[in-house]
Structure formats: C-alpha cells, structure tokens
Short mmCIF file of C-alpha atoms and ligand atoms in Angstrom, two decimals:
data_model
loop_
_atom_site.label_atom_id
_atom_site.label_comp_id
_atom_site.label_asym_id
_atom_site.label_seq_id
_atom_site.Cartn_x
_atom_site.Cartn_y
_atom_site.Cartn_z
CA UNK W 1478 139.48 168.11 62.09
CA UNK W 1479 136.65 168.89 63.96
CA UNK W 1480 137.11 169.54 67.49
CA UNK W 1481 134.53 172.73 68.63
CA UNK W 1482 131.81 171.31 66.31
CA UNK W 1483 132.34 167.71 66.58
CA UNK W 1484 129.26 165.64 66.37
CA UNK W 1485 126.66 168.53 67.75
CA UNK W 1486 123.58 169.73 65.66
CA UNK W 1487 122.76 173.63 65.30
CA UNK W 1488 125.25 175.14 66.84
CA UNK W 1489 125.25 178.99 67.04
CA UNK W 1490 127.79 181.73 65.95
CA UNK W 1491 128.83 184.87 64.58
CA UNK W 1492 131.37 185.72 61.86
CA UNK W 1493 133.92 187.88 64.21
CA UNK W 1494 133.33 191.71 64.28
CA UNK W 1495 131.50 193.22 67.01
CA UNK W 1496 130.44 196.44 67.63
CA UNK W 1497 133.09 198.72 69.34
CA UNK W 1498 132.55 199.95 72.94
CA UNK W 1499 132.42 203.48 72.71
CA UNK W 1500 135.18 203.81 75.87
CA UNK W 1501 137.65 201.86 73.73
CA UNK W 1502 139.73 204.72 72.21
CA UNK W 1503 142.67 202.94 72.20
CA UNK W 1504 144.29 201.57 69.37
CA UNK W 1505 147.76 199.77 68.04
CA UNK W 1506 148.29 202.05 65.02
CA UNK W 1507 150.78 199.89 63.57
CA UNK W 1508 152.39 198.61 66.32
CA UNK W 1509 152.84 194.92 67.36
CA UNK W 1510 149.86 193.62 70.02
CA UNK W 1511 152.24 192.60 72.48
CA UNK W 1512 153.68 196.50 71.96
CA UNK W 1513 149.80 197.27 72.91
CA UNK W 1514 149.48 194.75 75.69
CA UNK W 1515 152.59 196.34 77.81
CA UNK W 1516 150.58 199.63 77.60
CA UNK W 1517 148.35 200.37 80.62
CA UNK W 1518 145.13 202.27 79.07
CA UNK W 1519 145.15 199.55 75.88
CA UNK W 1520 145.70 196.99 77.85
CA UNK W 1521 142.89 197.75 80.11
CA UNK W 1522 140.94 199.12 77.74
CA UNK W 1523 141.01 195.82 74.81
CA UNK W 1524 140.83 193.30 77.75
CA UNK W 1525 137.56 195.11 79.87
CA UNK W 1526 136.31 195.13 75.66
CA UNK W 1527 136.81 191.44 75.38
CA UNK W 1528 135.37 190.82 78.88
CA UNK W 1529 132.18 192.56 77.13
CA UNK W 1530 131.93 190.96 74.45
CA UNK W 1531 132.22 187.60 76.51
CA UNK W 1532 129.14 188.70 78.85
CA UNK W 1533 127.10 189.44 75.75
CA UNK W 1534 127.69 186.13 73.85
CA UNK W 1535 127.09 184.39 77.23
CA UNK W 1536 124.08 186.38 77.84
CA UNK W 1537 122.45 185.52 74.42
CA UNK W 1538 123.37 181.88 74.96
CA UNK W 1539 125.45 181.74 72.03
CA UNK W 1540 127.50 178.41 71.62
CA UNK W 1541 130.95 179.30 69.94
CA UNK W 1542 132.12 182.62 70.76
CA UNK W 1543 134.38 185.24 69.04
CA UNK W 1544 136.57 187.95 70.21
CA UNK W 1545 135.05 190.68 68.14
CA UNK W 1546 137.91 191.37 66.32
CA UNK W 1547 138.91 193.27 69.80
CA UNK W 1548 142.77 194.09 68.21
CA UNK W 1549 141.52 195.60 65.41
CA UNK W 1550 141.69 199.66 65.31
CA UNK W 1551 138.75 202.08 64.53
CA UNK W 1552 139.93 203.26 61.19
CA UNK W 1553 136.88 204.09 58.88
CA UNK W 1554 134.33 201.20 57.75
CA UNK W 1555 136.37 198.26 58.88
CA UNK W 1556 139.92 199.39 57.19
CA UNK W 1557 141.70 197.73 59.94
CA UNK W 1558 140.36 194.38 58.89
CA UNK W 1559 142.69 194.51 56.45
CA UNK W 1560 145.60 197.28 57.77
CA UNK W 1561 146.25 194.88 60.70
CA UNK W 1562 147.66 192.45 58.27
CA UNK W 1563 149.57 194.95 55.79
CA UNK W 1564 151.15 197.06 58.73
CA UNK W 1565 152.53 193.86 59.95
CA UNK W 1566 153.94 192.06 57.07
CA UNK W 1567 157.49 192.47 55.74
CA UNK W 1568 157.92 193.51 52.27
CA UNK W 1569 154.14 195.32 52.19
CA UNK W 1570 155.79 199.47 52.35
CA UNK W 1571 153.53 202.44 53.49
CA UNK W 1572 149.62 202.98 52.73
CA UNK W 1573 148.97 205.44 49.93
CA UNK W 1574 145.88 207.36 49.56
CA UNK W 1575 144.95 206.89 46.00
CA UNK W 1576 143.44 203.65 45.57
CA UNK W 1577 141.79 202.51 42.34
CA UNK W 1578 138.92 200.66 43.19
CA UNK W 1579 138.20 196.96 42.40
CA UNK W 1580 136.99 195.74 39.05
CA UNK W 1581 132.93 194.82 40.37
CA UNK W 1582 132.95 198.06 41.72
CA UNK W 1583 133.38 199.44 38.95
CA UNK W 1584 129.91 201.03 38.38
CA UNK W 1585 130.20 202.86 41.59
CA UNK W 1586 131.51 206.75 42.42
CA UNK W 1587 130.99 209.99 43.93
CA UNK W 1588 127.86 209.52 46.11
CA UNK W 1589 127.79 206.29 47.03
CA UNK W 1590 128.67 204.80 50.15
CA UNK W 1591 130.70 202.26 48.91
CA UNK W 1592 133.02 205.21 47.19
CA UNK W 1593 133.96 207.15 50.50
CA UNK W 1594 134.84 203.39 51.78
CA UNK W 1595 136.76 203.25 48.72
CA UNK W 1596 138.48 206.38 49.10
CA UNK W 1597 139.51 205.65 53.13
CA UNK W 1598 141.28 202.92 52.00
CA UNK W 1599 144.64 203.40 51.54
CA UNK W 1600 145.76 200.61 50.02
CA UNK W 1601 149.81 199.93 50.68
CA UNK W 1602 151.96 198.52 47.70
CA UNK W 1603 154.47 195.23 47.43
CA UNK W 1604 157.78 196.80 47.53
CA UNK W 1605 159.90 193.93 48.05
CA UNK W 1606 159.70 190.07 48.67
CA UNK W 1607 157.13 189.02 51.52
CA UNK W 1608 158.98 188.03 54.49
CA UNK W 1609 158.48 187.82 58.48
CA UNK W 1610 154.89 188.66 59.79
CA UNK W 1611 154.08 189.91 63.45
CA UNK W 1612 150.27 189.09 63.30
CA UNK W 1613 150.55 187.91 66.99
CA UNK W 1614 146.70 185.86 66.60
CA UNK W 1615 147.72 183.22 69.38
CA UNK W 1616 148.46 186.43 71.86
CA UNK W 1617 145.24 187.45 70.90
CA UNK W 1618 143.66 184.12 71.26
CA UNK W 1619 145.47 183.79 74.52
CA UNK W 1620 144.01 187.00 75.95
CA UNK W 1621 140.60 185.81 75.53
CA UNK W 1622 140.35 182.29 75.97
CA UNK W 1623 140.78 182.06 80.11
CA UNK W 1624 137.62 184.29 80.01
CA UNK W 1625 135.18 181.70 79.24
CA UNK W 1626 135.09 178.09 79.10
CA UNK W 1627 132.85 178.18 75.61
CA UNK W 1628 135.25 177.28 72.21
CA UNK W 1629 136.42 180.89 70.99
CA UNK W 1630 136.40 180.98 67.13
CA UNK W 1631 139.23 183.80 66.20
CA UNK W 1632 139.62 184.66 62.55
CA UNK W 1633 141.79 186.74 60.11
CA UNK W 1634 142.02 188.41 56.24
CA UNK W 1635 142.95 185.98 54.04
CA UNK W 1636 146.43 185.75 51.44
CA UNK W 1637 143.22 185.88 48.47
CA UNK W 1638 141.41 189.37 49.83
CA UNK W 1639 145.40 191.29 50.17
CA UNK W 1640 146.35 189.43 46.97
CA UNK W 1641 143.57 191.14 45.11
CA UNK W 1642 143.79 194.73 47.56
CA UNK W 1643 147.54 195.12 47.17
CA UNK W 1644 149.54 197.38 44.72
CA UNK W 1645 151.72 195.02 43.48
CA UNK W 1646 155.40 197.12 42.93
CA UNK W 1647 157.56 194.01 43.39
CA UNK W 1648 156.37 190.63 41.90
CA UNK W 1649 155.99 189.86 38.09
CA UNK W 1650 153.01 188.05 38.56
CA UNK W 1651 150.23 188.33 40.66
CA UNK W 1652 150.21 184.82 41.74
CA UNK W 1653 153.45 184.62 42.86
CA UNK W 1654 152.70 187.42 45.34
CA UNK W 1655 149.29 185.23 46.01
CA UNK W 1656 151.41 182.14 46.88
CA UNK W 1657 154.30 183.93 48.76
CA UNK W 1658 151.76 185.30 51.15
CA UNK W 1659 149.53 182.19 51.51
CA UNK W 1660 152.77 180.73 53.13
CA UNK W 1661 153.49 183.63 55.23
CA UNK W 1662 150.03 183.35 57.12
CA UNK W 1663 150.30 179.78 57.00
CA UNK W 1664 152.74 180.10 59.69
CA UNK W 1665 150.36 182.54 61.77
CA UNK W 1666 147.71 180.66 61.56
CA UNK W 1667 149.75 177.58 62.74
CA UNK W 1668 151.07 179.44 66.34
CA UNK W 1669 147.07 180.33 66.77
CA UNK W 1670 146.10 176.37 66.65
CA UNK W 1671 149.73 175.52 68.75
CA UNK W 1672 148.23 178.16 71.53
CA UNK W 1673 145.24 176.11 71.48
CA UNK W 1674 142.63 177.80 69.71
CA UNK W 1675 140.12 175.24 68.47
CA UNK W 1676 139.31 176.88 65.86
CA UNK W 1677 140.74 178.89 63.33
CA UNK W 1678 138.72 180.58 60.40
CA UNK W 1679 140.52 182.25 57.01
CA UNK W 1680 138.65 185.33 56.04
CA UNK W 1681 138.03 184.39 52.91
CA UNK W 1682 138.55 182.89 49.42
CA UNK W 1683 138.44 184.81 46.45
CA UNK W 1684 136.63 182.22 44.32
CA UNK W 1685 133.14 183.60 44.81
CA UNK W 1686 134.21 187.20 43.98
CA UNK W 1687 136.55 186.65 41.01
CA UNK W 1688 134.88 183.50 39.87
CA UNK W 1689 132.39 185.16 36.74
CA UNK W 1690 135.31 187.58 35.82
CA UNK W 1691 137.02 186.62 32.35
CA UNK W 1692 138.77 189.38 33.00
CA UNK W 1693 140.56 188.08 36.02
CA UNK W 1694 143.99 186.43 35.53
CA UNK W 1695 144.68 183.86 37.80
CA UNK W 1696 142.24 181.33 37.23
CA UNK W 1697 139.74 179.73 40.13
CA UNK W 1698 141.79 176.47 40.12
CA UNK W 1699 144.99 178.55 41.24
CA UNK W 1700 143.22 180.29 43.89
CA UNK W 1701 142.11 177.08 45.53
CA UNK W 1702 145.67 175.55 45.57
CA UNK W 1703 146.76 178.54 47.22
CA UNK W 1704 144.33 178.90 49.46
CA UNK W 1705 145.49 175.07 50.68
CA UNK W 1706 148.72 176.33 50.72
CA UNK W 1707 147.42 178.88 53.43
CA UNK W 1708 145.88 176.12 55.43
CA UNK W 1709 148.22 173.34 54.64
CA UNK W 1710 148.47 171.09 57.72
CA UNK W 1711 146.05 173.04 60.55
CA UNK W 1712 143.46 170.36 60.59
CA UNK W 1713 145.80 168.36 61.67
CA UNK W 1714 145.70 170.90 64.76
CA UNK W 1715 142.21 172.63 65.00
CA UNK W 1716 138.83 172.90 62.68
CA UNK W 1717 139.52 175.09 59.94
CA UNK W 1718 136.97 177.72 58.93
CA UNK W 1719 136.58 179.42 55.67
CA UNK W 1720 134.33 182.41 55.98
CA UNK W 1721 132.63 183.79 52.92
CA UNK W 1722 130.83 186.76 52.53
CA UNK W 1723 129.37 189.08 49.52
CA UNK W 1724 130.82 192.42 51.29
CA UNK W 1725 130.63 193.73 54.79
CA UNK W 1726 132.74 197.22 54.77
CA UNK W 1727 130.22 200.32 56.44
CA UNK W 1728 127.64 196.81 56.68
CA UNK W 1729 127.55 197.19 52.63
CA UNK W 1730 127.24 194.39 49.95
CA UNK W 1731 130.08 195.61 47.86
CA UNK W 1732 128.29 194.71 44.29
CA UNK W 1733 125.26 196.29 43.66
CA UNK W 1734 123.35 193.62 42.38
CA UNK W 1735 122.30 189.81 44.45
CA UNK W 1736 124.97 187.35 43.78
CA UNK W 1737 124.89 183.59 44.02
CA UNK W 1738 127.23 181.44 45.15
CA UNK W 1739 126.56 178.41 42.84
CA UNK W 1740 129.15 179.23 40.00
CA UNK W 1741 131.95 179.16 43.00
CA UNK W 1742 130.87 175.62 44.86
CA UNK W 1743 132.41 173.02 42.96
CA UNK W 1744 136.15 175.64 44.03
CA UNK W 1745 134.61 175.61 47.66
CA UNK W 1746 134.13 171.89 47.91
CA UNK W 1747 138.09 171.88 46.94
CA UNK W 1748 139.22 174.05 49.81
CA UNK W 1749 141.17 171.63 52.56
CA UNK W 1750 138.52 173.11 55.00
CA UNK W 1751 136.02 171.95 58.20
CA UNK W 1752 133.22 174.64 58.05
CA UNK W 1753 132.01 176.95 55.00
CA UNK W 1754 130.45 180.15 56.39
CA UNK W 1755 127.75 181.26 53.50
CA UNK W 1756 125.36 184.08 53.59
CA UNK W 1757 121.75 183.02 54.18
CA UNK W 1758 119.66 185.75 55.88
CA UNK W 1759 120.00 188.81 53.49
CA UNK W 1760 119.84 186.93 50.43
CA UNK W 1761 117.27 184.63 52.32
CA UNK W 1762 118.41 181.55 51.50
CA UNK W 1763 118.46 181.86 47.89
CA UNK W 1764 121.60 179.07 47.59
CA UNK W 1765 120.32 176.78 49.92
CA UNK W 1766 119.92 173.75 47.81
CA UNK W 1767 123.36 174.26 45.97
CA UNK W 1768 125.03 174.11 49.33
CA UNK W 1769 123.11 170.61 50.09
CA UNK W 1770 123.70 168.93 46.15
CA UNK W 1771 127.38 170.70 45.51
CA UNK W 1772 129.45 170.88 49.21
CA UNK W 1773 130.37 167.44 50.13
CA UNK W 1774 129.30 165.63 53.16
CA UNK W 1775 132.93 165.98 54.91
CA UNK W 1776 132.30 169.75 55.13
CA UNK W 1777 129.75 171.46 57.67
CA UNK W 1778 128.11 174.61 56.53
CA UNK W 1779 127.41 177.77 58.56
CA UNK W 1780 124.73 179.59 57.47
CA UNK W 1781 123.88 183.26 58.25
CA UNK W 1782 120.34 183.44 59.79
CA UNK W 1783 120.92 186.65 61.19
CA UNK W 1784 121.85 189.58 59.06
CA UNK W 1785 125.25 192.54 59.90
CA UNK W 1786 123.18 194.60 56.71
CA UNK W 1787 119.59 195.62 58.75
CA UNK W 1788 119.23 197.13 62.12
CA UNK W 1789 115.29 195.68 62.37
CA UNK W 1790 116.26 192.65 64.32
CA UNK W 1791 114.89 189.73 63.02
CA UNK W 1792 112.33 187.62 64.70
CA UNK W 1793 112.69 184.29 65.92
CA UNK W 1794 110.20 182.52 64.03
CA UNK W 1795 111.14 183.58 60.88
CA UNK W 1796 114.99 182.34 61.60
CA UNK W 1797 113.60 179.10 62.52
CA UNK W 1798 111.40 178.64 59.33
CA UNK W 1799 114.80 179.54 57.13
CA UNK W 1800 116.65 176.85 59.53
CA UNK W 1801 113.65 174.47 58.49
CA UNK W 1802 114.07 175.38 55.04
CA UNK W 1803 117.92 174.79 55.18
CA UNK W 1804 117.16 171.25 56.81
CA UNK W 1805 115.71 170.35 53.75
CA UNK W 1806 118.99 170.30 52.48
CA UNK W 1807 121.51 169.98 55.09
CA UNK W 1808 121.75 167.47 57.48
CA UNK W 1809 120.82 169.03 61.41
CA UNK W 1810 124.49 167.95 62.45
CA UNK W 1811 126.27 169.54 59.36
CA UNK W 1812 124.25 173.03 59.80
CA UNK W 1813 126.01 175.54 61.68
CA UNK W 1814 123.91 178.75 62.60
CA UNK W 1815 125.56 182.12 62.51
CA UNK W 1816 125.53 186.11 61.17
CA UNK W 1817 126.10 186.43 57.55
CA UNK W 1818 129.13 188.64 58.17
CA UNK W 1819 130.53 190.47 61.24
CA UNK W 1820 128.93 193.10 62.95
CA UNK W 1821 131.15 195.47 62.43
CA UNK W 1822 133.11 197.68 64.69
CA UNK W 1823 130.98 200.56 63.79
CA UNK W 1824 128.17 199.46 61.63
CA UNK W 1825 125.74 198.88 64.38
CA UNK W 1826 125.24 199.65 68.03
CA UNK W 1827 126.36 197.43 70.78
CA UNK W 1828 122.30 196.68 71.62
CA UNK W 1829 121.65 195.59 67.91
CA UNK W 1830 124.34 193.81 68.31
CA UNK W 1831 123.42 191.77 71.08
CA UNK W 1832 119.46 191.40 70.55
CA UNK W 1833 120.50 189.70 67.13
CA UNK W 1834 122.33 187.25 68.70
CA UNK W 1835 119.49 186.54 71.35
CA UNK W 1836 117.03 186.12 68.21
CA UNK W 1837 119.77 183.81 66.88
CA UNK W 1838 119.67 181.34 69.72
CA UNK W 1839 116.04 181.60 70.29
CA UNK W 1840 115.36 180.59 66.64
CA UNK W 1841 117.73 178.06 66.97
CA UNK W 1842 115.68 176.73 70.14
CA UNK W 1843 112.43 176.95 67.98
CA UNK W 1844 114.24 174.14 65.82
CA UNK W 1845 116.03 172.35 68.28
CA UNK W 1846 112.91 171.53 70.14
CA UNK W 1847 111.27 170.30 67.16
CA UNK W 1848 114.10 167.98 66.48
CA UNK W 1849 114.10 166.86 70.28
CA UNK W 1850 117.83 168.05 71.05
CA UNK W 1851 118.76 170.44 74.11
CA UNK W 1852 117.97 173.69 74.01
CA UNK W 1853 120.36 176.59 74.91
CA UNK W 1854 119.55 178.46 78.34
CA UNK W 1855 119.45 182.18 77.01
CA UNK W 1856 119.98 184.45 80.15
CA UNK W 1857 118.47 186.87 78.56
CA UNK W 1858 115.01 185.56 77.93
CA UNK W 1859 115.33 184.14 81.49
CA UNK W 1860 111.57 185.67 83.25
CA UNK W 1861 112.98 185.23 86.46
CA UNK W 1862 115.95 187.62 85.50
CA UNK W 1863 113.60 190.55 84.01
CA UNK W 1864 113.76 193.77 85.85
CA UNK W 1865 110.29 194.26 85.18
CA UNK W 1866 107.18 192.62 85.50
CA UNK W 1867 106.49 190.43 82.59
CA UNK W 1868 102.98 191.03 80.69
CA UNK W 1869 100.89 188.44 81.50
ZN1 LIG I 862 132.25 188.66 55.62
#
C-alpha cells in the first residue's frame, strides 16, 4: 500500500548505496549486525556514517531518504551487496574463488573491468536446504530511523539476483532453490515493515536480465510468481519497492551493449508491487513511453534522472526537461524521481555524491514550479547559507 508516497507528485530519491566515508574501516565480516552493534569502534563508526548520510540527504532537500547501505562491508566493487545475504543464510556453505561468470557476460575477459569484478566475486555454493536467515534489516532500519523524521526507504538483494549468482550443490532444480529462498526473505522483509519501516524495496527481479535468453531455464512467468512469493503479504504492511537496474558493480552496466526494458514490462506489471524503480538518465529515457502504455495505473514509477555511471554532475535543466519528457507519459503523481542505481560504496566520492542529489531536487523544483506544487527548500542552494559572497 502506499504509505511514504501516498498521494504526492515528484517525489525525490536514491536507489540505496552511498559512497563510503573514508573513516569507516569497520566492517561485520560475516558476523550478525547486532554482533557489530555491541562493538564500540563499529558501532560508533556505522552510526556517525548514517548520521552523514542523513545530513547530506537533508542538505540536498531530498524527500525519501536511504541509509546508504551503511551495514554493508567494503569488499571490492559492491561484493557485499550480495555477501551480506549469503554469509547469513543457512544452507548457503563458504565463498569459493573460482566463479564462472554469468551467461550476458559472456563476451567479456581479461582486461575489462567487469572481469576483475568478476573474479572478486567469490561466489558461495547451496550445500544443503535453505533454512534460518540472520539478515537483521529491521535492526538496521531501527538504527536509522530516530535520526530523521523524513520516510527512510531501506532495501536488500533479491531471492532472483542469489538464485541466478549461487552454485547450486544441493537442489535438483534451480527453481526450487529460487522458491525456497523467496520464502526465506519473505520473512526478513516482513520484521523490516513490523519495525516500522514504510518502505521496503526488493533489489531486484530477474525478468529484465534473463528475459531475451532462450537459453535460460526457468521461464519469466516462474520468476514473477516467485518473486510474489518474496513479497507475499508486505503491502498489507508498508509500500513495496522493486528496484531495477541494468548493472551497477565498480558503477558498470554489466552488458556491453544498451538494453531496453520493453520485452520485460508486461512480467513487471505482474509483480505484487507499489513502486518500479527504472533507469532513465544513462539510457536517457529511451523506455519512457513503454513505462506509460505497459505498467498499469496501480503502480508508481521511479525514474532515474540522475546517473551512479558519470562523475560530470548533471545539470538541473536538463533533469527537468527529461522529467517533462517523462510527464508526457506518466502522470505527475505516479512519477517518482530518483538515481538510476546506487552510488556505490566506492564508485564515487562522497562530494559527487551529494552535488547529484542537490541537482536532483533542484530539477525537480524546475518542474514542480511549473506544475504549481511546493517546492523543496534545498539547504544547500540556500544564498543566505553560502560562505562566500554570491556573484552578482
Ligand atoms: Zn541497481
């Protein structure tokens, strides 16, 4: 249901990652959060890195925030995104180094970035049945919600992305491993929304990726029913987000050629979901009339304006005229306004960071004053505030 989002026009967001603070050396390395929370230097360390992150979504006047993905460790090119999972989840054994790489990466190898991400992986394998899970996302939830009195959007790798990832040493059949899993972080997901958390966003189907692949087999249709398994029930509880992405790992598009997402929308307009998070920015806005003729009018999109690929930060008149363009499409109060992907623990520097998200709001105050609704107040761009005298 929609709760954070409910009945407001152009909100603004990111996906989850932020840049890591360079002080935060800290990390769980396999232990459970709570383990890290009873520590004194992690504690300190991820709570003064969530206070951060707070001031500089506040700062750029963003409207929902996130919690950068604060538990996550710094292993290589955004590993932990998907080690926090498989170090917590019974029945997944120990990470190997050898790692085949995925099937539409297959024309890539020694010398491309994408291959040393490839080969940092370590990949664990199935050894036995999936059981209990110590994810912990409502402690995490619960450490940075009294910090701010703006919704806080937390989000987490999805059943479909380990599904695909994992060795599989245990299961006959892929999609029994698939479903087995989807109901396992089903039950995560479910203390995050009982803590409170307004919303929670699924990181992401596998439809888009595996969608054109003949090769691939478990079938589209199966990996929308088990992606409802995963989110059976929570919008009952919270608005449910399903972010989707074409590749974010060392701020990389995985494939090397432009995708579209037009072959996976009728799957996506399936998915028991509030929002859709689509890429808009890098691609610039080559799917944008799909998303208004093929997602249905119960579901809000969030588009990326802003992009977690290029450092040039982009300017605020040229996110407002692809917010015009995606008005043509989407109704003001159904558009959502965000990053294409995460930031990135490492991919980009805390100030790139930041000024992105201040050219975020500010194109989204281009639009909103067109359309007559409020503006956000962006301390940032506040003249009174500057520490030096403004040009006249
Ligand atoms: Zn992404």
């Amino acid at each position: 249901m929609f709760t954070a989002t409910k009945g407001k026009a152009l909100l603004t967001t990111t996906t989850g990652a932020l840049p890591r603070p360079h002080w935060y050396t800290e990390n769980l390395r396999g232990i459970p959060l709570s383990q890290g929370f009873s520590r004194l230097a992690y504690r300190e360390q991820h709570f003064d890195c969530l206070a951060c992150h707070v001031a500089a979504q506040h700062r750029a006047g963003i409207d929902i925030f996130v919690d950068g993905d604060a538990r996550l460790d710094d292993d290589v090119a955004g590993r932990s995104w998907v080690s926090y999972v498989t170090e917590r989840v019974e029945g997944i054994g120990a990470p190997r180094v050898e790692v085949p790489p995925a099937g539409f990466m297959a024309d890539k190898g020694p010398g491309d970035l994408m291959w040393e991400v490839i080969e940092t992986r370590m990949t664990p394998p199935v050894t036995a049945r999936i059981g209990k899970t110590t994810l912990q996302l409502d402690r995490a939830y619960k450490a940075i919600a009294p910090m701010t009195d703006r919704p806080v959007k937390l989000g987490s790798i999805s059943a479909q992305i380990l599904a695909l990832m994992l060795i599989d040493e245990h299961y006959k059949n892929r999609l029994d491993l698939l479903m087995d899993l989807s109901a396992a972080l089903n039950k995560e997901y479910h203390a995050l929304a009982d803590a409170g958390a307004p919303i929670v966003q699924i990181e992401e189907p596998a439809i888009h990726q595996i969608v054109a692949d003949p090769k691939q087999a478990i079938r589209p249709e199966r990996w929308v029913e088990a992606f409802n398994v995963e989110v059976k029930g929570l919008r009952d509880k919270c608005e449910v987000w399903c972010h989707t992405c074409w590749g974010s790992p060392a701020a990389q598009r995985v494939a090397s050629k432009e995708q579209s997402y037009k072959a996976a929308l009728p799957y996506f307009d399936q998915l028991d979901v509030d929002v859709i998070t689509v890429e808009g920015a890098y691609n610039r806005g080559m799917d944008l009339e799909h998303f208004g003729a093929m997602i249905g009018k119960d579901k809000k999109i969030a588009l990326g304006v802003i992009s977690h690929r290029t450092l040039q930060i982009e300017q605020p008149a040229e996110i407002a005229e692809l917010i015009r363009r995606a008005l043509k499409h989407i109704e003001p109060e159904r558009l959502i306004l965000a990053s294409d992907c995460g930031f990135g623990r490492q991919s980009m520097s805390r100030m790139h960071a930041f000024y992105k998200m201040v050219a975020l709001t500010r194109g989204a105050n281009i639009v909103r004053k067109e359309l007559g609704l409020e503006e956000a107040y962006i301390p940032a761009t506040d003249p009174q505030l500057s520490m030096v005298p403004l040009l006249s």
